[in-house]
PDB file of C-alpha atoms in Angstrom:
ATOM      1  CA  MET H   1      21.601  25.980   1.334  1.00 47.00           C
ATOM      2  CA  GLU H   2      20.288  22.445   1.078  1.00 60.00           C
ATOM      3  CA  LYS H   3      20.076  20.454   4.637  1.00 64.00           C
ATOM      4  CA  SER H   4      20.663  17.179   5.180  1.00 70.00           C
ATOM      5  CA  VAL H   5      17.535  15.881   7.071  1.00 78.00           C
ATOM      6  CA  LEU H   6      19.000  12.191   8.210  1.00 82.00           C
ATOM      7  CA  LYS H   7      21.606   9.980   7.045  1.00 84.00           C
ATOM      8  CA  LEU H   8      20.856   6.345   5.993  1.00 89.00           C
ATOM      9  CA  ASP H   9      23.301   3.941   6.633  1.00 88.00           C
ATOM     10  CA  LYS H  10      24.301   1.623   3.618  1.00 92.00           C
ATOM     11  CA  GLY H  11      22.601  -1.284   2.564  1.00 94.00           C
ATOM     12  CA  THR H  12      19.318   0.587   3.493  1.00 96.00           C
ATOM     13  CA  THR H  13      17.130  -1.129   1.047  1.00 96.00           C
ATOM     14  CA  CYS H  14      13.415   0.406   2.215  1.00 95.00           C
ATOM     15  CA  THR H  15      12.260   2.934   4.366  1.00 95.00           C
ATOM     16  CA  ALA H  16       8.380   4.593   5.128  1.00 95.00           C
ATOM     17  CA  TRP H  17       7.318   7.273   7.195  1.00 93.00           C
ATOM     18  CA  ASN H  18       4.702   6.614   9.594  1.00 92.00           C
ATOM     19  CA  TYR H  19       1.235   8.510   9.045  1.00 89.00           C
ATOM     20  CA  CYS H  20       1.596  11.523  10.748  1.00 85.00           C
ATOM     21  CA  GLY H  21       5.425  12.064   8.997  1.00 83.00           C
ATOM     22  CA  GLN H  22       7.191  12.224  12.681  1.00 88.00           C
ATOM     23  CA  ARG H  23       9.072   8.427  11.909  1.00 92.00           C
ATOM     24  CA  LEU H  24      10.702   7.034   9.633  1.00 95.00           C
ATOM     25  CA  ALA H  25      11.536   3.152   9.573  1.00 97.00           C
ATOM     26  CA  ALA H  26      14.067   2.176   7.187  1.00 97.00           C
ATOM     27  CA  GLY H  27      14.981  -1.849   6.583  1.00 97.00           C
ATOM     28  CA  SER H  28      18.317  -3.074   5.919  1.00 97.00           C
ATOM     29  CA  VAL H  29      19.941  -5.712   3.234  1.00 97.00           C
ATOM     30  CA  ASP H  30      21.055  -7.494   6.536  1.00 96.00           C
ATOM     31  CA  GLY H  31      17.533  -7.594   8.189  1.00 97.00           C
ATOM     32  CA  THR H  32      18.252  -4.767  10.469  1.00 97.00           C
ATOM     33  CA  LEU H  33      15.014  -2.688  11.174  1.00 97.00           C
ATOM     34  CA  SER H  34      16.253   1.039  12.082  1.00 96.00           C
ATOM     35  CA  VAL H  35      13.921   3.941  13.538  1.00 95.00           C
ATOM     36  CA  PHE H  36      14.183   7.560  13.430  1.00 94.00           C
ATOM     37  CA  ASP H  37      12.787  10.167  15.345  1.00 90.00           C
ATOM     38  CA  SER H  38      12.979  13.817  15.862  1.00 84.00           C
ATOM     39  CA  PRO H  39      13.717  15.068  19.186  1.00 73.00           C
ATOM     40  CA  ASP H  40      11.863  18.558  18.163  1.00 71.00           C
ATOM     41  CA  PRO H  41       8.316  18.563  16.665  1.00 65.00           C
ATOM     42  CA  ALA H  42       9.312  21.650  15.168  1.00 66.00           C
ATOM     43  CA  SER H  43      12.713  20.078  13.682  1.00 69.00           C
ATOM     44  CA  SER H  44      13.122  18.929  10.503  1.00 75.00           C
ATOM     45  CA  SER H  45      16.155  16.692  11.927  1.00 81.00           C
ATOM     46  CA  PHE H  46      15.837  13.239  12.557  1.00 87.00           C
ATOM     47  CA  SER H  47      18.140  10.729  14.494  1.00 89.00           C
ATOM     48  CA  ARG H  48      18.304   6.510  15.322  1.00 91.00           C
ATOM     49  CA  SER H  49      16.349   5.742  18.028  1.00 90.00           C
ATOM     50  CA  SER H  50      16.355   2.387  17.803  1.00 91.00           C
ATOM     51  CA  SER H  51      17.635  -0.518  15.782  1.00 93.00           C
ATOM     52  CA  VAL H  52      17.142  -4.359  16.030  1.00 94.00           C
ATOM     53  CA  LYS H  53      18.053  -7.118  13.951  1.00 96.00           C
ATOM     54  CA  VAL H  54      14.631  -8.662  12.701  1.00 96.00           C
ATOM     55  CA  ARG H  55      16.176 -11.452  10.733  1.00 96.00           C
ATOM     56  CA  GLU H  56      19.038 -12.833   8.714  1.00 96.00           C
ATOM     57  CA  VAL H  57      17.790 -11.828   5.404  1.00 96.00           C
ATOM     58  CA  GLY H  58      17.126  -8.901   4.100  1.00 97.00           C
ATOM     59  CA  ILE H  59      14.603  -6.710   4.690  1.00 98.00           C
ATOM     60  CA  SER H  60      12.544  -5.827   0.888  1.00 97.00           C
ATOM     61  CA  LYS H  61       9.771  -3.391   1.922  1.00 97.00           C
ATOM     62  CA  VAL H  62       8.384  -2.086   5.358  1.00 98.00           C
ATOM     63  CA  VAL H  63       4.854  -1.032   6.489  1.00 98.00           C
ATOM     64  CA  TRP H  64       3.496   1.336   9.431  1.00 97.00           C
ATOM     65  CA  VAL H  65       0.406  -0.324  11.303  1.00 97.00           C
ATOM     66  CA  PRO H  66      -2.357   2.241  11.837  1.00 94.00           C
ATOM     67  CA  PRO H  67      -1.734   4.696  14.659  1.00 92.00           C
ATOM     68  CA  GLU H  68      -4.640   3.387  16.499  1.00 91.00           C
ATOM     69  CA  TYR H  69      -3.078   0.031  17.075  1.00 93.00           C
ATOM     70  CA  GLY H  70       0.555   1.526  18.877  1.00 91.00           C
ATOM     71  CA  ASP H  71       3.802   1.972  17.076  1.00 94.00           C
ATOM     72  CA  ALA H  72       4.188  -0.870  15.153  1.00 97.00           C
ATOM     73  CA  VAL H  73       5.607  -2.131  11.457  1.00 98.00           C
ATOM     74  CA  ALA H  74       5.386  -4.938   8.978  1.00 98.00           C
ATOM     75  CA  CYS H  75       8.583  -5.966   7.336  1.00 98.00           C
ATOM     76  CA  ILE H  76       8.615  -7.977   3.854  1.00 98.00           C
ATOM     77  CA  PHE H  77      11.728 -10.129   4.199  1.00 97.00           C
ATOM     78  CA  GLU H  78      13.470 -11.038   0.192  1.00 96.00           C
ATOM     79  CA  ASP H  79      12.468 -14.600   0.572  1.00 95.00           C
ATOM     80  CA  GLY H  80       8.949 -14.002   0.719  1.00 95.00           C
ATOM     81  CA  ASN H  81       7.871 -14.022   4.305  1.00 97.00           C
ATOM     82  CA  PHE H  82       6.787 -11.191   6.558  1.00 97.00           C
ATOM     83  CA  SER H  83       6.423 -10.169  10.297  1.00 97.00           C
ATOM     84  CA  ILE H  84       5.140  -7.525  12.693  1.00 97.00           C
ATOM     85  CA  TRP H  85       6.753  -5.908  14.939  1.00 97.00           C
ATOM     86  CA  GLU H  86       5.860  -3.481  17.998  1.00 96.00           C
ATOM     87  CA  GLU H  87       7.560  -0.894  20.167  1.00 94.00           C
ATOM     88  CA  VAL H  88       7.065  -1.552  23.541  1.00 90.00           C
ATOM     89  CA  ALA H  89       8.479  -0.216  27.165  1.00 80.00           C
ATOM     90  CA  GLU H  90       8.322  -2.730  30.069  1.00 72.00           C
ATOM     91  CA  ASP H  91       8.565  -1.468  33.314  1.00 68.00           C
ATOM     92  CA  SER H  92      11.835   0.609  33.885  1.00 61.00           C
ATOM     93  CA  LEU H  93      13.408  -0.642  30.797  1.00 68.00           C
ATOM     94  CA  SER H  94      14.163   1.045  27.418  1.00 77.00           C
ATOM     95  CA  VAL H  95      11.520   0.818  24.631  1.00 81.00           C
ATOM     96  CA  GLN H  96      12.203  -1.854  22.515  1.00 89.00           C
ATOM     97  CA  TRP H  97      11.198  -3.750  19.361  1.00 93.00           C
ATOM     98  CA  LYS H  98       9.135  -7.175  20.153  1.00 94.00           C
ATOM     99  CA  LEU H  99       8.008  -9.514  17.610  1.00 96.00           C
ATOM    100  CA  CYS H 100       3.867  -9.578  17.152  1.00 96.00           C
ATOM    101  CA  GLU H 101       3.372 -12.460  15.042  1.00 95.00           C
ATOM    102  CA  PHE H 102       5.308 -14.222  11.615  1.00 96.00           C
ATOM    103  CA  PHE H 103       3.831 -15.145   8.528  1.00 96.00           C
ATOM    104  CA  LYS H 104       5.425 -18.133   6.767  1.00 93.00           C
ATOM    105  CA  SER H 105       4.800 -18.171   3.276  1.00 86.00           C
ATOM    106  CA  SER H 106       5.035 -22.031   1.285  1.00 81.00           C
ATOM    107  CA  SER H 107       4.940 -21.866  -2.311  1.00 84.00           C
ATOM    108  CA  SER H 108       4.646 -18.094  -3.214  1.00 92.00           C
ATOM    109  CA  LYS H 109       6.131 -14.844  -2.022  1.00 96.00           C
ATOM    110  CA  VAL H 110       4.389 -11.905  -0.606  1.00 97.00           C
ATOM    111  CA  LEU H 111       5.481  -9.057  -2.749  1.00 97.00           C
ATOM    112  CA  ASP H 112       2.891  -6.399  -1.093  1.00 97.00           C
ATOM    113  CA  ILE H 113       1.170  -6.012   2.345  1.00 97.00           C
ATOM    114  CA  GLN H 114      -1.057  -2.984   3.608  1.00 97.00           C
ATOM    115  CA  PHE H 115      -3.547  -2.141   6.712  1.00 96.00           C
ATOM    116  CA  GLY H 116      -7.006  -0.958   6.202  1.00 94.00           C
ATOM    117  CA  VAL H 117      -9.231  -0.216   9.354  1.00 89.00           C
ATOM    118  CA  SER H 118     -13.100  -0.770   9.229  1.00 81.00           C
ATOM    119  CA  PRO H 119     -15.384   0.161  11.673  1.00 76.00           C
ATOM    120  CA  THR H 120     -15.066  -3.125  13.153  1.00 79.00           C
ATOM    121  CA  SER H 121     -11.596  -4.144  13.291  1.00 87.00           C
ATOM    122  CA  LEU H 122      -8.137  -3.862  11.706  1.00 93.00           C
ATOM    123  CA  LYS H 123      -7.641  -5.582   8.190  1.00 95.00           C
ATOM    124  CA  MET H 124      -4.098  -6.752   6.217  1.00 97.00           C
ATOM    125  CA  VAL H 125      -4.114  -7.349   2.634  1.00 97.00           C
ATOM    126  CA  ALA H 126      -1.228  -9.367   1.382  1.00 97.00           C
ATOM    127  CA  GLY H 127      -0.317 -10.092  -2.105  1.00 97.00           C
ATOM    128  CA  TYR H 128       1.537 -12.501  -3.615  1.00 96.00           C
ATOM    129  CA  SER H 129       3.960 -13.709  -6.672  1.00 95.00           C
ATOM    130  CA  ASP H 130       1.371 -16.257  -7.651  1.00 93.00           C
ATOM    131  CA  GLY H 131      -1.119 -13.734  -8.205  1.00 91.00           C
ATOM    132  CA  SER H 132      -3.280 -14.440  -5.295  1.00 92.00           C
ATOM    133  CA  LEU H 133      -4.462 -12.022  -2.449  1.00 94.00           C
ATOM    134  CA  LYS H 134      -5.199 -13.506   1.257  1.00 96.00           C
ATOM    135  CA  VAL H 135      -6.934 -10.827   3.509  1.00 97.00           C
ATOM    136  CA  PHE H 136      -6.146 -11.236   7.569  1.00 96.00           C
ATOM    137  CA  GLU H 137      -8.114  -9.706  10.272  1.00 95.00           C
ATOM    138  CA  LEU H 138      -7.091  -8.943  13.768  1.00 95.00           C
ATOM    139  CA  THR H 139      -9.373 -10.649  16.302  1.00 89.00           C
ATOM    140  CA  ASN H 140      -8.328  -8.664  19.081  1.00 90.00           C
ATOM    141  CA  PRO H 141      -7.364  -4.546  19.117  1.00 87.00           C
ATOM    142  CA  LEU H 142      -4.952  -5.252  22.059  1.00 86.00           C
ATOM    143  CA  GLU H 143      -2.856  -8.155  20.641  1.00 90.00           C
ATOM    144  CA  LEU H 144      -1.150  -7.686  17.363  1.00 94.00           C
ATOM    145  CA  LYS H 145      -0.497 -11.249  17.449  1.00 92.00           C
ATOM    146  CA  ASN H 146      -3.606 -12.192  17.117  1.00 91.00           C
ATOM    147  CA  TRP H 147      -4.770 -12.735  13.268  1.00 95.00           C
ATOM    148  CA  GLN H 148      -6.883 -14.800  11.367  1.00 95.00           C
ATOM    149  CA  LEU H 149      -7.216 -15.518   7.635  1.00 95.00           C
ATOM    150  CA  GLN H 150     -10.578 -13.893   6.486  1.00 94.00           C
ATOM    151  CA  ALA H 151     -10.283 -14.448   2.465  1.00 95.00           C
ATOM    152  CA  GLU H 152      -8.030 -15.865  -0.193  1.00 94.00           C
ATOM    153  CA  PHE H 153      -9.043 -15.476  -3.895  1.00 93.00           C
ATOM    154  CA  GLN H 154      -7.436 -14.196  -7.512  1.00 92.00           C
ATOM    155  CA  ASN H 155      -7.107 -10.860  -8.445  1.00 94.00           C
ATOM    156  CA  VAL H 156      -9.983 -11.369 -11.203  1.00 92.00           C
ATOM    157  CA  ILE H 157     -13.332 -10.222 -12.112  1.00 88.00           C
ATOM    158  CA  ASP H 158     -14.279 -13.263 -13.658  1.00 78.00           C
ATOM    159  CA  SER H 159     -14.709 -16.092 -11.058  1.00 68.00           C
ATOM    160  CA  VAL H 160     -14.287 -18.799 -13.449  1.00 63.00           C
ATOM    161  CA  SER H 161     -10.724 -17.537 -15.530  1.00 65.00           C
ATOM    162  CA  THR H 162      -8.544 -20.536 -16.090  1.00 66.00           C
ATOM    163  CA  PHE H 163      -5.107 -19.958 -16.927  1.00 73.00           C
ATOM    164  CA  GLY H 164      -1.538 -21.624 -15.573  1.00 73.00           C
ATOM    165  CA  LYS H 165       0.493 -21.195 -12.840  1.00 81.00           C
ATOM    166  CA  ALA H 166       1.117 -16.916 -12.620  1.00 87.00           C
ATOM    167  CA  SER H 167       4.570 -15.201 -11.719  1.00 92.00           C
ATOM    168  CA  CYS H 168       4.550 -12.095 -10.549  1.00 95.00           C
ATOM    169  CA  LEU H 169       7.031  -9.619 -10.032  1.00 95.00           C
ATOM    170  CA  SER H 170       5.440  -6.865  -7.911  1.00 95.00           C
ATOM    171  CA  ALA H 171       2.429  -6.017  -6.796  1.00 97.00           C
ATOM    172  CA  SER H 172       0.537  -2.834  -5.220  1.00 97.00           C
ATOM    173  CA  ILE H 173      -2.367  -2.464  -2.908  1.00 98.00           C
ATOM    174  CA  SER H 174      -3.744   0.751  -1.397  1.00 97.00           C
ATOM    175  CA  TRP H 175      -7.109   0.841   0.767  1.00 96.00           C
ATOM    176  CA  ASN H 176      -9.428   3.253   0.608  1.00 94.00           C
ATOM    177  CA  PRO H 177      -8.891   6.183   3.189  1.00 90.00           C
ATOM    178  CA  VAL H 178     -12.230   6.631   4.478  1.00 78.00           C
ATOM    179  CA  ARG H 179     -13.531   5.212   8.341  1.00 61.00           C
ATOM    180  CA  GLY H 180     -16.714   6.381   8.451  1.00 60.00           C
ATOM    181  CA  GLU H 181     -19.727   3.957  10.146  1.00 60.00           C
ATOM    182  CA  GLY H 182     -21.256   2.253   7.251  1.00 61.00           C
ATOM    183  CA  GLN H 183     -18.811   2.555   4.687  1.00 69.00           C
ATOM    184  CA  GLU H 184     -17.767  -1.025   3.617  1.00 77.00           C
ATOM    185  CA  SER H 185     -14.065  -1.520   3.798  1.00 89.00           C
ATOM    186  CA  SER H 186     -12.947  -1.522   0.102  1.00 94.00           C
ATOM    187  CA  PHE H 187      -9.017  -1.500  -1.545  1.00 97.00           C
ATOM    188  CA  VAL H 188      -7.467  -1.659  -4.860  1.00 98.00           C
ATOM    189  CA  MET H 189      -4.733  -3.624  -6.141  1.00 96.00           C
ATOM    190  CA  GLY H 190      -2.662  -4.542  -9.280  1.00 97.00           C
ATOM    191  CA  PHE H 191      -0.200  -6.881 -10.283  1.00 97.00           C
ATOM    192  CA  ASN H 192       3.227  -6.786 -12.525  1.00 96.00           C
ATOM    193  CA  SER H 193       2.952 -10.468 -13.832  1.00 95.00           C
ATOM    194  CA  ASP H 194       3.185 -12.506 -16.809  1.00 93.00           C
ATOM    195  CA  THR H 195      -0.772 -13.274 -16.390  1.00 93.00           C
ATOM    196  CA  PRO H 196      -2.832 -10.360 -18.231  1.00 93.00           C
ATOM    197  CA  GLN H 197      -5.868 -11.171 -16.443  1.00 92.00           C
ATOM    198  CA  LEU H 198      -3.845 -10.537 -12.722  1.00 94.00           C
ATOM    199  CA  ASN H 199      -2.191  -7.191 -14.492  1.00 95.00           C
ATOM    200  CA  SER H 200      -5.086  -4.677 -13.969  1.00 95.00           C
ATOM    201  CA  SER H 201      -6.192  -2.774 -11.171  1.00 97.00           C
ATOM    202  CA  LYS H 202      -9.442  -3.805  -9.401  1.00 97.00           C
ATOM    203  CA  VAL H 203     -11.313  -2.441  -6.643  1.00 97.00           C
ATOM    204  CA  TRP H 204     -12.542  -5.161  -3.790  1.00 96.00           C
ATOM    205  CA  GLU H 205     -15.310  -3.898  -1.634  1.00 94.00           C
ATOM    206  CA  PHE H 206     -16.133  -6.071   1.221  1.00 92.00           C
ATOM    207  CA  ASP H 207     -19.647  -7.201   1.479  1.00 89.00           C
ATOM    208  CA  GLU H 208     -21.090  -7.435   5.039  1.00 85.00           C
ATOM    209  CA  ALA H 209     -24.535  -9.462   4.233  1.00 85.00           C
ATOM    210  CA  HIS H 210     -22.999 -12.107   2.320  1.00 87.00           C
ATOM    211  CA  GLN H 211     -19.461 -11.819   4.631  1.00 87.00           C
ATOM    212  CA  ARG H 212     -17.465 -12.142   0.999  1.00 92.00           C
ATOM    213  CA  TRP H 213     -14.878  -9.706  -1.351  1.00 94.00           C
ATOM    214  CA  LEU H 214     -16.425  -8.719  -4.114  1.00 94.00           C
ATOM    215  CA  PRO H 215     -14.933  -7.046  -7.173  1.00 94.00           C
ATOM    216  CA  VAL H 216     -16.616  -3.625  -7.872  1.00 95.00           C
ATOM    217  CA  ALA H 217     -14.761  -1.907 -10.524  1.00 96.00           C
ATOM    218  CA  GLU H 218     -11.930  -2.463 -12.930  1.00 97.00           C
ATOM    219  CA  LEU H 219      -9.413   0.333 -13.587  1.00 97.00           C
ATOM    220  CA  ALA H 220      -8.335  -0.127 -17.436  1.00 96.00           C
ATOM    221  CA  LEU H 221      -9.744   0.544 -20.755  1.00 95.00           C
ATOM    222  CA  THR H 222     -10.441  -2.918 -22.517  1.00 94.00           C
ATOM    223  CA  GLU H 223      -7.420  -2.405 -24.606  1.00 94.00           C
ATOM    224  CA  ASP H 224      -5.140  -1.767 -21.546  1.00 94.00           C
ATOM    225  CA  ARG H 225      -6.430  -4.867 -19.284  1.00 93.00           C
ATOM    226  CA  GLY H 226      -2.983  -7.081 -19.839  1.00 93.00           C
ATOM    227  CA  ASP H 227      -0.674  -4.074 -19.069  1.00 95.00           C
ATOM    228  CA  ARG H 228       1.885  -4.341 -16.046  1.00 95.00           C
ATOM    229  CA  VAL H 229       0.723  -2.404 -13.209  1.00 96.00           C
ATOM    230  CA  TYR H 230       3.337  -1.068 -11.081  1.00 95.00           C
ATOM    231  CA  SER H 231       1.811   0.923  -8.168  1.00 96.00           C
ATOM    232  CA  VAL H 232      -1.498   2.227  -6.835  1.00 98.00           C
ATOM    233  CA  ALA H 233      -2.954   5.138  -4.738  1.00 98.00           C
ATOM    234  CA  TRP H 234      -6.163   5.952  -3.480  1.00 97.00           C
ATOM    235  CA  ALA H 235      -6.558   9.446  -2.396  1.00 96.00           C
ATOM    236  CA  PRO H 236      -8.514  10.632   0.666  1.00 94.00           C
ATOM    237  CA  ASN H 237     -12.079  12.392   0.170  1.00 91.00           C
ATOM    238  CA  ILE H 238     -12.502  15.688   1.329  1.00 84.00           C
ATOM    239  CA  GLY H 239     -16.357  15.826   0.076  1.00 85.00           C
ATOM    240  CA  ARG H 240     -15.995  14.911  -3.668  1.00 88.00           C
ATOM    241  CA  PRO H 241     -19.005  12.713  -5.030  1.00 90.00           C
ATOM    242  CA  TRP H 242     -16.696  10.279  -6.252  1.00 92.00           C
ATOM    243  CA  GLU H 243     -13.427   8.420  -5.256  1.00 95.00           C
ATOM    244  CA  LEU H 244     -10.140   9.545  -6.946  1.00 96.00           C
ATOM    245  CA  ILE H 245      -7.554   6.736  -7.962  1.00 98.00           C
ATOM    246  CA  ALA H 246      -4.253   7.042  -9.352  1.00 97.00           C
ATOM    247  CA  VAL H 247      -2.826   3.815 -11.412  1.00 97.00           C
ATOM    248  CA  ALA H 248       0.767   3.078 -13.080  1.00 95.00           C
ATOM    249  CA  THR H 249       1.348   0.795 -15.959  1.00 94.00           C
ATOM    250  CA  GLU H 250       3.975   0.581 -18.433  1.00 88.00           C
ATOM    251  CA  LYS H 251       1.995   3.224 -20.513  1.00 90.00           C
ATOM    252  CA  GLY H 252       1.969   5.620 -17.786  1.00 91.00           C
ATOM    253  CA  ILE H 253       0.089   7.269 -15.112  1.00 94.00           C
ATOM    254  CA  THR H 254      -3.873   7.207 -14.978  1.00 95.00           C
ATOM    255  CA  ILE H 255      -6.121   9.025 -12.825  1.00 96.00           C
ATOM    256  CA  TRP H 256      -9.410   7.346 -12.225  1.00 97.00           C
ATOM    257  CA  HIS H 257     -12.892   9.041 -11.046  1.00 96.00           C
ATOM    258  CA  LEU H 258     -14.639   6.042  -8.941  1.00 96.00           C
ATOM    259  CA  ASN H 259     -18.334   6.508  -9.044  1.00 94.00           C
ATOM    260  CA  LEU H 260     -19.983   5.984  -5.155  1.00 87.00           C
ATOM    261  CA  SER H 261     -23.355   4.955  -7.233  1.00 89.00           C
ATOM    262  CA  PRO H 262     -23.236   1.071  -8.361  1.00 89.00           C
ATOM    263  CA  ASP H 263     -25.024   0.322 -11.825  1.00 91.00           C
ATOM    264  CA  ALA H 264     -27.944  -2.678 -12.338  1.00 87.00           C
ATOM    265  CA  ASP H 265     -25.144  -5.445 -12.302  1.00 85.00           C
ATOM    266  CA  GLY H 266     -23.829  -3.887  -8.826  1.00 85.00           C
ATOM    267  CA  ARG H 267     -20.638  -2.635 -10.349  1.00 92.00           C
ATOM    268  CA  LEU H 268     -18.923   1.499  -9.999  1.00 94.00           C
ATOM    269  CA  PRO H 269     -18.737   2.866 -13.068  1.00 95.00           C
ATOM    270  CA  VAL H 270     -15.136   4.204 -13.863  1.00 96.00           C
ATOM    271  CA  GLU H 271     -13.655   7.348 -15.761  1.00 96.00           C
ATOM    272  CA  ARG H 272      -9.880   7.957 -16.484  1.00 96.00           C
ATOM    273  CA  VAL H 273      -9.243  11.340 -16.514  1.00 94.00           C
ATOM    274  CA  ALA H 274      -6.017  11.525 -17.430  1.00 92.00           C
ATOM    275  CA  LEU H 275      -2.780   9.935 -18.673  1.00 92.00           C
ATOM    276  CA  HIS H 276       0.457  10.999 -18.639  1.00 88.00           C
ATOM    277  CA  SER H 277       3.849   9.675 -19.377  1.00 79.00           C
ATOM    278  CA  GLY H 278       6.219  12.025 -17.641  1.00 64.00           C
ATOM    279  CA  GLN H 279       7.741   9.701 -15.122  1.00 63.00           C
ATOM    280  CA  GLU H 280      10.924   8.056 -17.122  1.00 71.00           C
ATOM    281  CA  GLY H 281      10.942   4.551 -16.896  1.00 74.00           C
ATOM    282  CA  GLU H 282       9.099   2.230 -14.225  1.00 83.00           C
ATOM    283  CA  VAL H 283       7.143   3.966 -11.345  1.00 88.00           C
ATOM    284  CA  TRP H 284       8.248   2.875  -8.194  1.00 87.00           C
ATOM    285  CA  GLN H 285       5.460   4.544  -5.323  1.00 92.00           C
ATOM    286  CA  MET H 286       2.519   7.175  -5.659  1.00 94.00           C
ATOM    287  CA  GLU H 287       1.511   8.726  -2.424  1.00 94.00           C
ATOM    288  CA  TRP H 288      -1.291  11.432  -2.325  1.00 95.00           C
ATOM    289  CA  ASP H 289      -1.477  14.704   0.028  1.00 93.00           C
ATOM    290  CA  MET H 290      -3.553  14.571   2.901  1.00 89.00           C
ATOM    291  CA  SER H 291      -6.272  16.398   0.994  1.00 90.00           C
ATOM    292  CA  GLY H 292      -6.368  14.035  -1.963  1.00 92.00           C
ATOM    293  CA  MET H 293      -5.147  17.057  -4.387  1.00 93.00           C
ATOM    294  CA  THR H 294      -1.402  16.394  -5.193  1.00 95.00           C
ATOM    295  CA  LEU H 295       0.136  13.386  -6.271  1.00 95.00           C
ATOM    296  CA  ALA H 296       3.583  12.737  -5.757  1.00 95.00           C
ATOM    297  CA  THR H 297       5.123   9.956  -8.414  1.00 93.00           C
ATOM    298  CA  THR H 298       8.659   8.446  -7.933  1.00 91.00           C
ATOM    299  CA  GLY H 299      10.444   6.018 -10.007  1.00 86.00           C
ATOM    300  CA  SER H 300      13.490   4.278 -11.778  1.00 84.00           C
ATOM    301  CA  ASP H 301      14.597   7.539 -13.191  1.00 83.00           C
ATOM    302  CA  GLY H 302      15.555   9.079  -9.448  1.00 83.00           C
ATOM    303  CA  ALA H 303      13.003  12.040 -10.184  1.00 87.00           C
ATOM    304  CA  VAL H 304       9.895  12.915  -7.745  1.00 90.00           C
ATOM    305  CA  LYS H 305       7.282  14.578  -9.704  1.00 91.00           C
ATOM    306  CA  LEU H 306       3.782  16.621  -7.839  1.00 94.00           C
ATOM    307  CA  TRP H 307       0.694  16.321  -9.961  1.00 93.00           C
ATOM    308  CA  GLN H 308      -2.212  18.491  -9.517  1.00 93.00           C
ATOM    309  CA  SER H 309      -5.806  19.468 -11.441  1.00 91.00           C
ATOM    310  CA  ASN H 310      -6.496  22.715 -12.318  1.00 90.00           C
ATOM    311  CA  LEU H 311      -9.775  24.383 -12.117  1.00 85.00           C
ATOM    312  CA  ASN H 312     -11.141  23.084 -15.614  1.00 86.00           C
ATOM    313  CA  GLY H 313     -10.188  19.328 -14.323  1.00 84.00           C
ATOM    314  CA  VAL H 314      -7.106  18.723 -16.165  1.00 89.00           C
ATOM    315  CA  TRP H 315      -4.109  16.938 -14.694  1.00 91.00           C
ATOM    316  CA  GLN H 316      -0.684  18.399 -15.150  1.00 89.00           C
ATOM    317  CA  GLY H 317       2.901  18.301 -13.766  1.00 88.00           C
ATOM    318  CA  GLN H 318       3.628  20.603 -10.929  1.00 89.00           C
ATOM    319  CA  ALA H 319       7.008  20.163 -10.005  1.00 90.00           C
ATOM    320  CA  THR H 320       9.981  17.995 -10.485  1.00 88.00           C
ATOM    321  CA  PHE H 321      12.843  17.121  -8.294  1.00 86.00           C
ATOM    322  CA  LEU H 322      16.269  15.412  -9.638  1.00 83.00           C
ATOM    323  CA  PRO H 323      18.846  14.432  -7.433  1.00 74.00           C
ATOM    324  CA  THR H 324      21.519  16.018  -6.545  1.00 71.00           C
ATOM    325  CA  CYS H 325      24.266  13.115  -6.456  1.00 60.00           C
TER     326      CYS H 325
END
């Protein structure tokens, strides 16, 4: 028998679970941010614990800040700006959500933001509608309002590439989940744009010695580099000698091995190990489980699909969940 976990308000446009899956943040078309909690950790039922009007425009995406930095979420708005809100309790007052920082975009809209934890700080990457990326760094770990711009660049391998003004419909960013000492910060980025050079997913790594971000890999075959990218997801690594990254394009879902040993040019070798077109329509989101062995995908067809690799390394669909209404 089916059981309802929670009921979302009419007008809800986006949701996001926190890192342990115990809280759900939801944004709505009227600019309201709602948070749902479970009163009993053993229960699967959630109820609204807070609701706050964060702006007068709709929220298009919500992203949780890593838990080391408190209970906080970033909200991307339909007008292309975004802000960070933190849950705080002052004196005997009830818990409230307060604005930490508002990031105003001038000529382009923010399409996606994601947070990454490095050995020294919290970083945030934002992808914009003009095909640019901005990397921000938190200067004070105790204050989520103290951000500084660390870098700004285009999502291209060849730094001298020339093209007209780009128009991007969406962007997708996924950080390398590894947080160990000596591990350089890295993330994968792809665009859905009218500019082929921007689209293909590139892996960016921070060069500590020269204090700059470098493209170390491109996750696309030569003939596919202009394909529009809908979603990317970097899998947790539980001891593999290579990284595992999923990329969804207009041709399907691809799984890539990223070698950890750079070649003579300083690039990380890549190998496409799977291509599946099992998701009907556009893929909206992909998520790995905590072991990095099962990939969940969902898209415009309304279905949720699970993918796993067998003992021979062949990726196959394991389950499909269809909407009931």
